[in-house]
Amino acid sequence: MTTSLLTSSQETWLWIGTIGMALGALTIGLIGRGLGAQAHHAVASFFVCAIAACAYLLMARGQGDILVTQTDVLLTPIGGIVKSTDKVVFVARYVDWVVTTPLLLIGLIGVAIKQGAGRALVSTAIGADILMIVTGLFGALSIDETNKYTWFIVSCVFFLLVLAVVWGPVRAHAAAAGGEAASLYNKLLGILTVLWFIYPVLWLLGSEGTGTISLNAEVGVFAVIDLLAKVGFGLVLVTGAKKLTDGEAVPASCS
């Protein structure tokens, strides 16, 4: 008979993540109706939450984690005894992040840069973001301490590159646009920056890093931060985009 590696606490938090992401997707989809030219923000935010809901459902069902050992990587759920040197890695998180974080960046950058402009900035931010996630996964799958922290440092370098792009040239584009667009961009940028800084800290303190905090606490904090970074960010984006749409409609009605 097989058993899941999940504890009841971890399973509860993963179900909270599943339901929260699903409700977030539904809410964003409803708000996004009638956004007109800004509808792409609602579409991207909807799929961010929908993808995350699927990833959390996968983990809640005990299918989204793997056991990393000194000799092998075993798919779970599994039976038997887990050695103290082994660790559980929720790979579904990384599958989620490698898809959803570029969509989040597209939503953020899209507020500052109009379609067709600044394509090199978009490509740079997304490329660095994908490498940030993938190299973080390499570190999570590493048993050797040197390899683990080497990949962690590489991931942080790409994270800093993402921040350099969105705080530098993209923010300059937003400032040039002025008005509601600049205000919305700065609000979204602040939210994303604060929340995204928590991820590497949690990685370092959690089971994939030093193991300073328990896996139960790690799963709970990740669920809360994910909900804020995806559902919270998406709601701020689509409600802000609605204001941009209303603002664009005023001169048209007066002409």
PDB file of C-alpha atoms in Angstrom:
ATOM      1  CA  MET A   1       0.000   0.000   0.000  1.00  0.00           C
ATOM      2  CA  THR A   2       1.375   3.425  -0.968  1.00  0.00           C
ATOM      3  CA  THR A   3       1.255   6.500   1.242  1.00  0.00           C
ATOM      4  CA  SER A   4       1.561  10.174   0.465  1.00  0.00           C
ATOM      5  CA  LEU A   5       4.444  12.247   1.781  1.00  0.00           C
ATOM      6  CA  LEU A   6       2.014  15.062   2.635  1.00  0.00           C
ATOM      7  CA  THR A   7       1.072  15.812   6.225  1.00  0.00           C
ATOM      8  CA  SER A   8      -2.488  16.914   7.043  1.00  0.00           C
ATOM      9  CA  SER A   9      -1.260  20.498   7.564  1.00  0.00           C
ATOM     10  CA  GLN A  10       0.480  20.575   4.183  1.00  0.00           C
ATOM     11  CA  GLU A  11      -2.558  19.084   2.458  1.00  0.00           C
ATOM     12  CA  THR A  12      -4.843  21.686   4.059  1.00  0.00           C
ATOM     13  CA  TRP A  13      -2.666  24.575   2.872  1.00  0.00           C
ATOM     14  CA  LEU A  14      -2.441  23.103  -0.619  1.00  0.00           C
ATOM     15  CA  TRP A  15      -6.235  22.841  -0.805  1.00  0.00           C
ATOM     16  CA  ILE A  16      -6.487  26.463   0.395  1.00  0.00           C
ATOM     17  CA  GLY A  17      -4.139  27.384  -2.439  1.00  0.00           C
ATOM     18  CA  THR A  18      -6.208  25.406  -4.947  1.00  0.00           C
ATOM     19  CA  ILE A  19      -9.536  26.956  -3.942  1.00  0.00           C
ATOM     20  CA  GLY A  20      -8.063  30.445  -3.556  1.00  0.00           C
ATOM     21  CA  MET A  21      -6.479  30.386  -7.009  1.00  0.00           C
ATOM     22  CA  ALA A  22      -9.661  29.025  -8.606  1.00  0.00           C
ATOM     23  CA  LEU A  23     -11.810  31.708  -6.979  1.00  0.00           C
ATOM     24  CA  GLY A  24      -9.241  34.329  -7.969  1.00  0.00           C
ATOM     25  CA  ALA A  25      -9.376  33.215 -11.595  1.00  0.00           C
ATOM     26  CA  LEU A  26     -13.174  33.358 -11.563  1.00  0.00           C
ATOM     27  CA  THR A  27     -13.245  36.810  -9.967  1.00  0.00           C
ATOM     28  CA  ILE A  28     -10.646  38.237 -12.333  1.00  0.00           C
ATOM     29  CA  GLY A  29     -12.518  36.760 -15.287  1.00  0.00           C
ATOM     30  CA  LEU A  30     -15.738  38.462 -14.171  1.00  0.00           C
ATOM     31  CA  ILE A  31     -14.060  41.818 -13.531  1.00  0.00           C
ATOM     32  CA  GLY A  32     -12.261  41.569 -16.856  1.00  0.00           C
ATOM     33  CA  ARG A  33     -15.479  41.538 -18.843  1.00  0.00           C
ATOM     34  CA  GLY A  34     -15.852  44.880 -20.548  1.00  0.00           C
ATOM     35  CA  LEU A  35     -12.224  45.975 -20.213  1.00  0.00           C
ATOM     36  CA  GLY A  36     -12.087  46.681 -23.932  1.00  0.00           C
ATOM     37  CA  ALA A  37      -8.558  47.501 -25.085  1.00  0.00           C
ATOM     38  CA  GLN A  38      -7.199  46.477 -21.667  1.00  0.00           C
ATOM     39  CA  ALA A  39      -8.796  43.003 -21.782  1.00  0.00           C
ATOM     40  CA  HIS A  40      -5.408  41.341 -22.303  1.00  0.00           C
ATOM     41  CA  HIS A  41      -4.567  42.129 -18.674  1.00  0.00           C
ATOM     42  CA  ALA A  42      -7.581  40.142 -17.481  1.00  0.00           C
ATOM     43  CA  VAL A  43      -6.764  37.248 -19.824  1.00  0.00           C
ATOM     44  CA  ALA A  44      -3.169  36.984 -18.590  1.00  0.00           C
ATOM     45  CA  SER A  45      -4.180  37.322 -14.931  1.00  0.00           C
ATOM     46  CA  PHE A  46      -6.942  34.745 -15.340  1.00  0.00           C
ATOM     47  CA  PHE A  47      -4.526  32.163 -16.706  1.00  0.00           C
ATOM     48  CA  VAL A  48      -1.930  32.960 -14.018  1.00  0.00           C
ATOM     49  CA  CYS A  49      -4.490  31.969 -11.382  1.00  0.00           C
ATOM     50  CA  ALA A  50      -5.908  29.056 -13.399  1.00  0.00           C
ATOM     51  CA  ILE A  51      -2.460  27.538 -13.955  1.00  0.00           C
ATOM     52  CA  ALA A  52      -1.608  28.000 -10.281  1.00  0.00           C
ATOM     53  CA  ALA A  53      -4.914  26.367  -9.278  1.00  0.00           C
ATOM     54  CA  CYS A  54      -4.011  23.312 -11.360  1.00  0.00           C
ATOM     55  CA  ALA A  55      -0.526  23.171  -9.824  1.00  0.00           C
ATOM     56  CA  TYR A  56      -1.936  23.383  -6.300  1.00  0.00           C
ATOM     57  CA  LEU A  57      -4.517  20.718  -7.099  1.00  0.00           C
ATOM     58  CA  LEU A  58      -1.718  18.491  -8.359  1.00  0.00           C
ATOM     59  CA  MET A  59       0.225  18.993  -5.122  1.00  0.00           C
ATOM     60  CA  ALA A  60      -2.878  18.597  -2.933  1.00  0.00           C
ATOM     61  CA  ARG A  61      -3.521  15.226  -4.600  1.00  0.00           C
ATOM     62  CA  GLY A  62       0.030  14.121  -3.760  1.00  0.00           C
ATOM     63  CA  GLN A  63       1.201  14.155  -7.386  1.00  0.00           C
ATOM     64  CA  GLY A  64       3.249  17.340  -7.520  1.00  0.00           C
ATOM     65  CA  ASP A  65       6.201  16.396  -5.322  1.00  0.00           C
ATOM     66  CA  ILE A  66       9.269  14.212  -5.762  1.00  0.00           C
ATOM     67  CA  LEU A  67      11.639  12.678  -3.242  1.00  0.00           C
ATOM     68  CA  VAL A  68      15.280  13.572  -3.829  1.00  0.00           C
ATOM     69  CA  THR A  69      17.736  11.061  -2.365  1.00  0.00           C
ATOM     70  CA  GLN A  70      21.487  10.571  -2.480  1.00  0.00           C
ATOM     71  CA  THR A  71      21.097   8.062  -5.307  1.00  0.00           C
ATOM     72  CA  ASP A  72      17.848   8.692  -7.126  1.00  0.00           C
ATOM     73  CA  VAL A  73      14.718  10.789  -7.593  1.00  0.00           C
ATOM     74  CA  LEU A  74      11.540   8.847  -6.801  1.00  0.00           C
ATOM     75  CA  LEU A  75       8.069   9.877  -7.915  1.00  0.00           C
ATOM     76  CA  THR A  76       5.568  10.058  -5.042  1.00  0.00           C
ATOM     77  CA  PRO A  77       3.327   8.973  -3.382  1.00  0.00           C
ATOM     78  CA  ILE A  78       5.670   6.250  -2.094  1.00  0.00           C
ATOM     79  CA  GLY A  79       5.811   3.643   0.614  1.00  0.00           C
ATOM     80  CA  GLY A  80       8.634   2.885   3.021  1.00  0.00           C
ATOM     81  CA  ILE A  81      10.858   4.998   5.214  1.00  0.00           C
ATOM     82  CA  VAL A  82      12.168   8.388   4.100  1.00  0.00           C
ATOM     83  CA  LYS A  83      15.778   8.874   5.220  1.00  0.00           C
ATOM     84  CA  SER A  84      16.782  12.051   7.038  1.00  0.00           C
ATOM     85  CA  THR A  85      19.158  12.908   4.182  1.00  0.00           C
ATOM     86  CA  ASP A  86      16.310  12.825   1.672  1.00  0.00           C
ATOM     87  CA  LYS A  87      14.132  15.841   0.879  1.00  0.00           C
ATOM     88  CA  VAL A  88      10.796  16.516  -0.733  1.00  0.00           C
ATOM     89  CA  VAL A  89      10.751  18.993  -3.619  1.00  0.00           C
ATOM     90  CA  PHE A  90       7.421  20.303  -4.895  1.00  0.00           C
ATOM     91  CA  VAL A  91       8.319  20.388  -8.580  1.00  0.00           C
ATOM     92  CA  ALA A  92       4.769  21.469  -9.448  1.00  0.00           C
ATOM     93  CA  ARG A  93       5.667  24.846  -7.928  1.00  0.00           C
ATOM     94  CA  TYR A  94       8.461  25.304 -10.430  1.00  0.00           C
ATOM     95  CA  VAL A  95       6.296  24.196 -13.357  1.00  0.00           C
ATOM     96  CA  ASP A  96       3.739  26.756 -12.177  1.00  0.00           C
ATOM     97  CA  TRP A  97       6.305  29.540 -11.701  1.00  0.00           C
ATOM     98  CA  VAL A  98       8.107  29.028 -15.012  1.00  0.00           C
ATOM     99  CA  VAL A  99       4.805  29.726 -16.799  1.00  0.00           C
ATOM    100  CA  THR A 100       3.027  32.183 -14.500  1.00  0.00           C
ATOM    101  CA  THR A 101       5.874  34.539 -13.581  1.00  0.00           C
ATOM    102  CA  PRO A 102       6.477  35.506 -17.237  1.00  0.00           C
ATOM    103  CA  LEU A 103       2.727  36.190 -17.526  1.00  0.00           C
ATOM    104  CA  LEU A 104       2.915  38.379 -14.414  1.00  0.00           C
ATOM    105  CA  LEU A 105       5.818  40.303 -15.940  1.00  0.00           C
ATOM    106  CA  ILE A 106       3.937  40.711 -19.206  1.00  0.00           C
ATOM    107  CA  GLY A 107       1.034  42.184 -17.219  1.00  0.00           C
ATOM    108  CA  LEU A 108       3.340  44.535 -15.333  1.00  0.00           C
ATOM    109  CA  ILE A 109       5.399  45.657 -18.317  1.00  0.00           C
ATOM    110  CA  GLY A 110       2.284  45.970 -20.465  1.00  0.00           C
ATOM    111  CA  VAL A 111       1.062  48.799 -18.231  1.00  0.00           C
ATOM    112  CA  ALA A 112       4.187  50.832 -18.997  1.00  0.00           C
ATOM    113  CA  ILE A 113       4.983  49.893 -22.582  1.00  0.00           C
ATOM    114  CA  LYS A 114       2.502  49.918 -25.414  1.00  0.00           C
ATOM    115  CA  GLN A 115       2.255  46.984 -27.791  1.00  0.00           C
ATOM    116  CA  GLY A 116       5.157  46.818 -30.243  1.00  0.00           C
ATOM    117  CA  ALA A 117       7.454  49.040 -28.172  1.00  0.00           C
ATOM    118  CA  GLY A 118      10.259  47.897 -25.898  1.00  0.00           C
ATOM    119  CA  ARG A 119      10.304  44.311 -27.121  1.00  0.00           C
ATOM    120  CA  ALA A 120      13.953  43.890 -26.102  1.00  0.00           C
ATOM    121  CA  LEU A 121      13.036  44.821 -22.520  1.00  0.00           C
ATOM    122  CA  VAL A 122      10.203  42.296 -22.450  1.00  0.00           C
ATOM    123  CA  SER A 123      12.467  39.571 -23.841  1.00  0.00           C
ATOM    124  CA  THR A 124      15.218  40.393 -21.349  1.00  0.00           C
ATOM    125  CA  ALA A 125      12.882  40.341 -18.357  1.00  0.00           C
ATOM    126  CA  ILE A 126      11.182  37.100 -19.384  1.00  0.00           C
ATOM    127  CA  GLY A 127      14.430  35.353 -20.326  1.00  0.00           C
ATOM    128  CA  ALA A 128      16.025  36.265 -16.993  1.00  0.00           C
ATOM    129  CA  ASP A 129      12.855  35.266 -15.155  1.00  0.00           C
ATOM    130  CA  ILE A 130      12.745  31.792 -16.734  1.00  0.00           C
ATOM    131  CA  LEU A 131      16.410  31.225 -15.916  1.00  0.00           C
ATOM    132  CA  MET A 132      15.743  32.407 -12.350  1.00  0.00           C
ATOM    133  CA  ILE A 133      13.105  29.683 -11.912  1.00  0.00           C
ATOM    134  CA  VAL A 134      14.961  26.897 -13.726  1.00  0.00           C
ATOM    135  CA  THR A 135      18.237  27.448 -11.870  1.00  0.00           C
ATOM    136  CA  GLY A 136      16.291  27.599  -8.611  1.00  0.00           C
ATOM    137  CA  LEU A 137      14.924  24.157  -9.461  1.00  0.00           C
ATOM    138  CA  PHE A 138      18.454  22.914 -10.178  1.00  0.00           C
ATOM    139  CA  GLY A 139      19.404  24.032  -6.677  1.00  0.00           C
ATOM    140  CA  ALA A 140      16.341  22.414  -5.123  1.00  0.00           C
ATOM    141  CA  LEU A 141      17.176  19.083  -6.784  1.00  0.00           C
ATOM    142  CA  SER A 142      20.812  19.210  -5.627  1.00  0.00           C
ATOM    143  CA  ILE A 143      21.881  17.136  -2.648  1.00  0.00           C
ATOM    144  CA  ASP A 144      25.474  18.401  -2.652  1.00  0.00           C
ATOM    145  CA  GLU A 145      25.693  21.638  -0.660  1.00  0.00           C
ATOM    146  CA  THR A 146      28.115  23.316  -3.059  1.00  0.00           C
ATOM    147  CA  ASN A 147      25.919  22.602  -6.074  1.00  0.00           C
ATOM    148  CA  LYS A 148      22.780  23.675  -4.205  1.00  0.00           C
ATOM    149  CA  TYR A 149      24.063  27.089  -3.190  1.00  0.00           C
ATOM    150  CA  THR A 150      25.861  27.662  -6.480  1.00  0.00           C
ATOM    151  CA  TRP A 151      22.540  27.335  -8.307  1.00  0.00           C
ATOM    152  CA  PHE A 152      20.813  29.445  -5.638  1.00  0.00           C
ATOM    153  CA  ILE A 153      23.294  32.269  -6.241  1.00  0.00           C
ATOM    154  CA  VAL A 154      22.887  31.967 -10.020  1.00  0.00           C
ATOM    155  CA  SER A 155      19.103  32.140  -9.585  1.00  0.00           C
ATOM    156  CA  CYS A 156      19.438  35.275  -7.430  1.00  0.00           C
ATOM    157  CA  VAL A 157      21.615  36.924 -10.086  1.00  0.00           C
ATOM    158  CA  PHE A 158      18.889  36.442 -12.686  1.00  0.00           C
ATOM    159  CA  PHE A 159      16.327  37.711 -10.145  1.00  0.00           C
ATOM    160  CA  LEU A 160      18.350  40.901  -9.744  1.00  0.00           C
ATOM    161  CA  LEU A 161      18.478  41.251 -13.533  1.00  0.00           C
ATOM    162  CA  VAL A 162      14.672  41.076 -13.664  1.00  0.00           C
ATOM    163  CA  LEU A 163      14.473  43.780 -10.997  1.00  0.00           C
ATOM    164  CA  ALA A 164      17.010  45.925 -12.856  1.00  0.00           C
ATOM    165  CA  VAL A 165      14.844  45.839 -15.975  1.00  0.00           C
ATOM    166  CA  VAL A 166      11.502  46.594 -14.321  1.00  0.00           C
ATOM    167  CA  TRP A 167      12.893  49.220 -11.939  1.00  0.00           C
ATOM    168  CA  GLY A 168      15.098  50.854 -14.591  1.00  0.00           C
ATOM    169  CA  PRO A 169      14.110  51.259 -18.254  1.00  0.00           C
ATOM    170  CA  VAL A 170      10.558  49.908 -17.935  1.00  0.00           C
ATOM    171  CA  ARG A 171       9.798  52.239 -15.028  1.00  0.00           C
ATOM    172  CA  ALA A 172      11.183  55.094 -17.118  1.00  0.00           C
ATOM    173  CA  HIS A 173       8.667  54.202 -19.846  1.00  0.00           C
ATOM    174  CA  ALA A 174       5.893  54.284 -17.233  1.00  0.00           C
ATOM    175  CA  ALA A 175       7.038  57.669 -15.951  1.00  0.00           C
ATOM    176  CA  ALA A 176       7.047  59.022 -19.500  1.00  0.00           C
ATOM    177  CA  ALA A 177       3.485  57.781 -19.988  1.00  0.00           C
ATOM    178  CA  GLY A 178       2.431  59.554 -16.784  1.00  0.00           C
ATOM    179  CA  GLY A 179      -1.063  59.701 -15.337  1.00  0.00           C
ATOM    180  CA  GLU A 180      -2.962  56.589 -14.232  1.00  0.00           C
ATOM    181  CA  ALA A 181      -0.604  54.271 -16.120  1.00  0.00           C
ATOM    182  CA  ALA A 182       2.447  55.460 -14.171  1.00  0.00           C
ATOM    183  CA  SER A 183       0.566  55.287 -10.873  1.00  0.00           C
ATOM    184  CA  LEU A 184      -0.691  51.762 -11.581  1.00  0.00           C
ATOM    185  CA  TYR A 185       2.739  50.583 -12.701  1.00  0.00           C
ATOM    186  CA  ASN A 186       4.429  51.862  -9.548  1.00  0.00           C
ATOM    187  CA  LYS A 187       1.786  50.229  -7.353  1.00  0.00           C
ATOM    188  CA  LEU A 188       2.129  46.876  -9.137  1.00  0.00           C
ATOM    189  CA  LEU A 189       5.915  47.131  -9.140  1.00  0.00           C
ATOM    190  CA  GLY A 190       5.971  47.682  -5.387  1.00  0.00           C
ATOM    191  CA  ILE A 191       3.669  44.712  -4.752  1.00  0.00           C
ATOM    192  CA  LEU A 192       5.628  42.380  -7.007  1.00  0.00           C
ATOM    193  CA  THR A 193       9.029  43.422  -5.664  1.00  0.00           C
ATOM    194  CA  VAL A 194       8.112  42.983  -1.994  1.00  0.00           C
ATOM    195  CA  LEU A 195       6.436  39.615  -2.548  1.00  0.00           C
ATOM    196  CA  TRP A 196       9.080  38.234  -4.902  1.00  0.00           C
ATOM    197  CA  PHE A 197      11.845  39.047  -2.401  1.00  0.00           C
ATOM    198  CA  ILE A 198      10.174  36.642   0.036  1.00  0.00           C
ATOM    199  CA  TYR A 199      10.599  33.664  -2.324  1.00  0.00           C
ATOM    200  CA  PRO A 200      14.420  33.372  -2.238  1.00  0.00           C
ATOM    201  CA  VAL A 201      14.406  33.992   1.527  1.00  0.00           C
ATOM    202  CA  LEU A 202      11.844  31.223   1.993  1.00  0.00           C
ATOM    203  CA  TRP A 203      13.802  28.944  -0.360  1.00  0.00           C
ATOM    204  CA  LEU A 204      16.935  29.552   1.716  1.00  0.00           C
ATOM    205  CA  LEU A 205      15.208  28.946   5.057  1.00  0.00           C
ATOM    206  CA  GLY A 206      13.030  26.058   3.879  1.00  0.00           C
ATOM    207  CA  SER A 207      13.608  22.403   3.115  1.00  0.00           C
ATOM    208  CA  GLU A 208      15.356  23.134  -0.190  1.00  0.00           C
ATOM    209  CA  GLY A 209      17.932  25.311   1.599  1.00  0.00           C
ATOM    210  CA  THR A 210      19.001  25.249   5.239  1.00  0.00           C
ATOM    211  CA  GLY A 211      15.885  23.585   6.656  1.00  0.00           C
ATOM    212  CA  THR A 212      15.595  26.273   9.336  1.00  0.00           C
ATOM    213  CA  ILE A 213      11.789  26.218   9.154  1.00  0.00           C
ATOM    214  CA  SER A 214       9.594  23.131   8.969  1.00  0.00           C
ATOM    215  CA  LEU A 215       8.117  21.883   5.718  1.00  0.00           C
ATOM    216  CA  ASN A 216       4.634  22.481   7.173  1.00  0.00           C
ATOM    217  CA  ALA A 217       5.426  26.161   7.750  1.00  0.00           C
ATOM    218  CA  GLU A 218       7.102  26.428   4.351  1.00  0.00           C
ATOM    219  CA  VAL A 219       4.072  25.060   2.500  1.00  0.00           C
ATOM    220  CA  GLY A 220       1.751  27.423   4.403  1.00  0.00           C
ATOM    221  CA  VAL A 221       3.831  30.541   3.766  1.00  0.00           C
ATOM    222  CA  PHE A 222       4.288  29.659   0.087  1.00  0.00           C
ATOM    223  CA  ALA A 223       0.503  29.267  -0.263  1.00  0.00           C
ATOM    224  CA  VAL A 224      -0.170  32.696   1.268  1.00  0.00           C
ATOM    225  CA  ILE A 225       2.556  34.457  -0.737  1.00  0.00           C
ATOM    226  CA  ASP A 226       1.455  32.742  -3.956  1.00  0.00           C
ATOM    227  CA  LEU A 227      -2.132  33.887  -3.429  1.00  0.00           C
ATOM    228  CA  LEU A 228      -1.001  37.463  -2.815  1.00  0.00           C
ATOM    229  CA  ALA A 229       1.444  37.463  -5.752  1.00  0.00           C
ATOM    230  CA  LYS A 230      -1.063  35.977  -8.209  1.00  0.00           C
ATOM    231  CA  VAL A 231      -4.625  36.680  -7.109  1.00  0.00           C
ATOM    232  CA  GLY A 232      -3.797  39.904  -5.256  1.00  0.00           C
ATOM    233  CA  PHE A 233      -1.587  41.220  -8.045  1.00  0.00           C
ATOM    234  CA  GLY A 234      -4.160  40.206 -10.672  1.00  0.00           C
ATOM    235  CA  LEU A 235      -7.000  41.985  -8.880  1.00  0.00           C
ATOM    236  CA  VAL A 236      -4.969  45.185  -8.552  1.00  0.00           C
ATOM    237  CA  LEU A 237      -4.014  44.938 -12.228  1.00  0.00           C
ATOM    238  CA  VAL A 238      -7.514  44.388 -13.641  1.00  0.00           C
ATOM    239  CA  THR A 239      -9.178  46.983 -11.403  1.00  0.00           C
ATOM    240  CA  GLY A 240      -6.444  49.455 -12.344  1.00  0.00           C
ATOM    241  CA  ALA A 241      -6.814  48.555 -16.015  1.00  0.00           C
ATOM    242  CA  LYS A 242     -10.543  49.248 -15.719  1.00  0.00           C
ATOM    243  CA  LYS A 243      -9.712  52.791 -14.596  1.00  0.00           C
ATOM    244  CA  LEU A 244      -7.391  53.140 -17.585  1.00  0.00           C
ATOM    245  CA  THR A 245     -10.203  51.965 -19.865  1.00  0.00           C
ATOM    246  CA  ASP A 246     -12.674  54.426 -18.327  1.00  0.00           C
ATOM    247  CA  GLY A 247     -10.116  57.215 -18.719  1.00  0.00           C
ATOM    248  CA  GLU A 248      -9.611  56.386 -22.382  1.00  0.00           C
ATOM    249  CA  ALA A 249     -13.361  56.424 -22.961  1.00  0.00           C
ATOM    250  CA  VAL A 250     -13.839  60.008 -21.782  1.00  0.00           C
ATOM    251  CA  PRO A 251     -12.199  61.849 -24.670  1.00  0.00           C
ATOM    252  CA  ALA A 252     -13.864  59.516 -27.172  1.00  0.00           C
ATOM    253  CA  SER A 253     -17.312  60.358 -25.832  1.00  0.00           C
ATOM    254  CA  CYS A 254     -16.555  64.087 -25.962  1.00  0.00           C
ATOM    255  CA  SER A 255     -15.400  64.080 -29.557  1.00  0.00           C
TER     256      SER A 255
END
